[in-house]
Every structure is written in structure tokens, then in C-alpha cells.
Amino acid sequence: MAEKEILPFGDPVLRKKAKPVEELTPKMLRILDDMVDTLYAEEGRAGLAAPQIGILRRMIVMDCGEGLIELINPEILEIQGEQIGPEACLSYPGFTGIVERADYVKIKTLTRSGEWMELEGHDYLARCIQHEIDHLNGILFIDHVKEGQLYREQTKQKADLIQALKLSLK
């Protein structure tokens, strides 16, 4: 198990759709373990999708304050409501954007042991789930940010959304 490098915005892998995990092999489980190590390598990290470490497989690890959650081939079954709030991304360090998301989400996912389960999330957990599933589909949080709602974390100054989007398409 090892911490992996997180791909920065502009890396073309972040814009590709991840493929389903066909079989939970020891290699896939090692990747999950590496993702967990990477997630917990620094404080304050909420979620990590496999494409962020260069692996185009539908796997996510998250800890949105309720303990470790591992998602394999997650599928959204239901969404309801709406919430508007700040989001950041490990692949976009230093930026925060205001994003509209569903307030409730219900998903189906494989567990590490290969069993299907359903998971429901409200509020922040719902936001985290949607953000990470977006990564599996080549969608980045800045794709949801409206002009004038992207900020530099350090200075709280507005950042140029158009420039950030251009950088993410390289």
C-alpha cells in the first residue's frame, strides 16, 4: 500500500470516463488500499476517485466525516432536493467553487467483498458522493460552477472560471 500522486487539473485522464471494475482481483483491492492511503495522507481530504490517481476504473474512497466509505461501480438510483454550497477538489488545489447539487442521493454499489449494497446520503455526504461519481464520468466540479463563483482559497478572491476551464481541457 502506498500514497499515490494526485493528477492536477489539465491532465487529460481527468476528462475520461472510467470503466467498470469487472472483477475484484487482488490488484483492484490493492488499488483501493492505495486510494485509502492517499485519501488519509493529508488531513481534510474528503474523497478520491480512481481517475484522480490515473486509474480509469469506477472506484471511489471517501470519508466525509462518517468514516471510510469505499464505492465500486456506484450507480445513482435516486436524487432529490437541492443544495448550493462550496466545493473543492484534490485535483484543483487552491480553488473553491459554489456548486448546486441534490440534497439527497441513493446509490447502489459493490463492496470490497463483492456484494451489492445501497447507500443513502444527505447534505454533505450527498454532495461528496455526487462530486466523486462525477469524476468517474470525466466531469469536474468546475463544470458546475457559474461565472463569478470560483474563488482562490487563500485570498478568497474571485478566480477566472473561463481560464480555469481552459486549463482543465488540456
Coordinates of C-alpha atoms in Angstrom, one line a residue:
M1 CA 0.0 0.0 0.0
A2 CA 1.2 3.4 -0.9
E3 CA 0.2 7.0 -1.3
K4 CA -0.2 7.9 -5.0
E5 CA 0.3 11.2 -6.8
I6 CA -3.0 13.1 -7.5
L7 CA -3.3 14.2 -11.1
P8 CA -3.7 18.0 -11.4
F9 CA -6.2 19.8 -13.4
G10 CA -5.3 19.8 -17.1
D11 CA -4.4 16.1 -17.1
P12 CA -6.5 14.5 -19.9
V13 CA -7.2 11.4 -17.8
L14 CA -9.5 13.5 -15.6
R15 CA -11.8 14.1 -18.6
K16 CA -12.1 10.4 -19.5
K17 CA -14.9 8.1 -18.4
A18 CA -13.8 5.3 -16.1
K19 CA -14.5 1.7 -16.9
P20 CA -16.4 -0.6 -14.6
V21 CA -14.5 -3.0 -12.3
E22 CA -15.1 -6.4 -14.0
E23 CA -13.7 -8.5 -11.2
L24 CA -12.5 -7.7 -7.7
T25 CA -9.0 -9.1 -8.1
P26 CA -6.1 -8.7 -5.6
K27 CA -4.8 -5.9 -7.9
M28 CA -8.1 -4.0 -7.7
L29 CA -8.1 -4.3 -3.9
R30 CA -4.5 -3.1 -3.7
I31 CA -5.6 0.0 -5.8
L32 CA -8.4 0.6 -3.3
D33 CA -5.9 0.3 -0.4
D34 CA -3.6 2.8 -2.2
M35 CA -6.5 5.1 -2.7
V36 CA -7.3 5.0 1.1
D37 CA -3.6 5.7 1.9
T38 CA -3.7 8.7 -0.5
L39 CA -7.0 10.0 1.0
Y40 CA -5.7 9.9 4.5
A41 CA -2.2 11.1 3.7
E42 CA -3.2 14.7 4.5
E43 CA -5.9 16.0 6.8
G44 CA -9.1 17.4 5.4
R45 CA -9.4 15.2 2.3
A46 CA -13.0 14.1 1.8
G47 CA -12.9 11.9 -1.3
L48 CA -10.8 10.4 -4.1
A49 CA -11.8 8.8 -7.3
A50 CA -9.5 6.3 -9.1
P51 CA -9.2 8.6 -12.2
Q52 CA -7.5 11.2 -9.9
I53 CA -4.6 8.8 -9.5
G54 CA -4.5 7.9 -13.2
I55 CA -6.6 4.7 -13.0
L56 CA -9.7 4.7 -15.2
R57 CA -11.8 2.3 -13.1
R58 CA -15.1 3.1 -11.3
M59 CA -13.8 3.2 -7.7
I60 CA -14.1 5.8 -5.0
V61 CA -12.9 6.2 -1.4
M62 CA -14.4 8.8 0.8
D63 CA -14.5 10.0 4.4
C64 CA -17.0 12.9 4.6
G65 CA -16.9 12.8 8.4
E66 CA -18.7 9.5 8.9
G67 CA -15.8 7.1 8.4
L68 CA -14.3 5.4 5.4
I69 CA -16.7 4.5 2.5
E70 CA -15.5 2.5 -0.5
L71 CA -17.6 2.5 -3.6
I72 CA -17.0 0.2 -6.6
N73 CA -19.1 0.6 -9.7
P74 CA -21.5 3.0 -8.0
E75 CA -24.8 3.8 -9.7
I76 CA -27.1 6.6 -8.7
L77 CA -30.6 5.3 -8.2
E78 CA -32.4 8.4 -6.9
I79 CA -31.7 12.1 -6.2
Q80 CA -34.0 14.6 -4.5
G81 CA -33.9 18.2 -3.4
E82 CA -31.2 20.7 -3.9
Q83 CA -28.4 22.4 -2.0
I84 CA -26.0 25.1 -3.0
G85 CA -22.6 25.3 -1.4
P86 CA -18.8 25.3 -1.7
E87 CA -16.8 22.5 -3.2
A88 CA -13.1 22.0 -3.7
C89 CA -11.1 19.2 -5.3
L90 CA -7.8 17.5 -4.8
S91 CA -7.1 17.9 -8.5
Y92 CA -7.8 21.6 -8.3
P93 CA -5.8 22.6 -5.2
G94 CA -6.3 26.2 -4.1
F95 CA -9.8 26.7 -5.6
T96 CA -13.3 26.6 -4.2
G97 CA -16.5 27.0 -6.2
I98 CA -20.1 27.3 -5.4
V99 CA -22.0 24.3 -6.8
E100 CA -25.6 23.2 -6.9
R101 CA -26.2 19.5 -6.1
A102 CA -29.0 17.3 -5.0
D103 CA -29.6 17.3 -1.2
Y104 CA -30.3 13.5 -1.1
V105 CA -28.8 10.7 -3.1
K106 CA -29.4 7.0 -3.1
I107 CA -26.8 4.7 -4.8
K108 CA -26.1 1.1 -5.5
T109 CA -22.5 0.0 -5.2
L110 CA -20.3 -3.0 -4.8
T111 CA -18.5 -3.6 -1.6
R112 CA -14.9 -4.7 -1.2
S113 CA -16.2 -8.2 -0.6
G114 CA -18.1 -8.2 -3.9
E115 CA -21.7 -7.7 -2.6
W116 CA -24.1 -5.1 -3.8
M117 CA -25.5 -2.7 -1.2
E118 CA -27.4 0.5 -1.2
L119 CA -26.2 3.7 0.4
E120 CA -28.2 6.9 1.1
G121 CA -26.6 10.3 1.7
H122 CA -28.0 13.6 2.8
D123 CA -26.4 17.0 2.8
Y124 CA -22.6 16.9 2.8
L125 CA -22.4 13.1 2.2
A126 CA -24.8 13.5 -0.8
R127 CA -22.5 16.3 -2.1
C128 CA -19.4 14.1 -1.7
I129 CA -21.0 11.1 -3.5
Q130 CA -22.1 13.2 -6.5
H131 CA -18.7 15.0 -6.7
E132 CA -16.8 11.7 -6.8
I133 CA -19.2 10.0 -9.2
D134 CA -18.8 13.0 -11.5
H135 CA -15.0 12.2 -11.6
L136 CA -15.9 8.7 -12.8
N137 CA -17.7 10.3 -15.7
G138 CA -15.0 12.8 -16.6
I139 CA -16.9 15.7 -15.1
L140 CA -15.1 18.1 -12.8
F141 CA -16.6 20.4 -10.1
I142 CA -15.7 23.5 -12.1
D143 CA -18.1 22.3 -14.8
H144 CA -20.9 23.0 -12.4
V145 CA -19.6 26.4 -11.2
K146 CA -21.1 29.6 -12.7
E147 CA -19.1 32.6 -13.7
G148 CA -18.1 34.7 -10.6
Q149 CA -18.5 31.7 -8.2
L150 CA -14.9 30.3 -8.3
Y151 CA -12.6 31.6 -5.6
R152 CA -8.9 31.2 -4.6
E153 CA -8.9 29.5 -1.2
Q154 CA -6.0 31.6 0.2
T155 CA -7.2 35.0 -0.7
K156 CA -11.0 34.4 -1.1
Q157 CA -10.6 36.5 -4.3
K158 CA -12.7 35.5 -7.4
A159 CA -10.9 33.4 -9.9
D160 CA -11.4 33.4 -13.7
L161 CA -13.7 30.5 -14.3
I162 CA -13.1 30.6 -18.1
Q163 CA -9.3 30.4 -17.6
A164 CA -9.7 27.5 -15.1
L165 CA -12.0 25.6 -17.6
K166 CA -9.4 26.1 -20.4
L167 CA -6.7 24.7 -18.2
S168 CA -8.8 21.7 -17.4
L169 CA -9.3 20.8 -21.1
K170 CA -5.6 20.4 -21.9

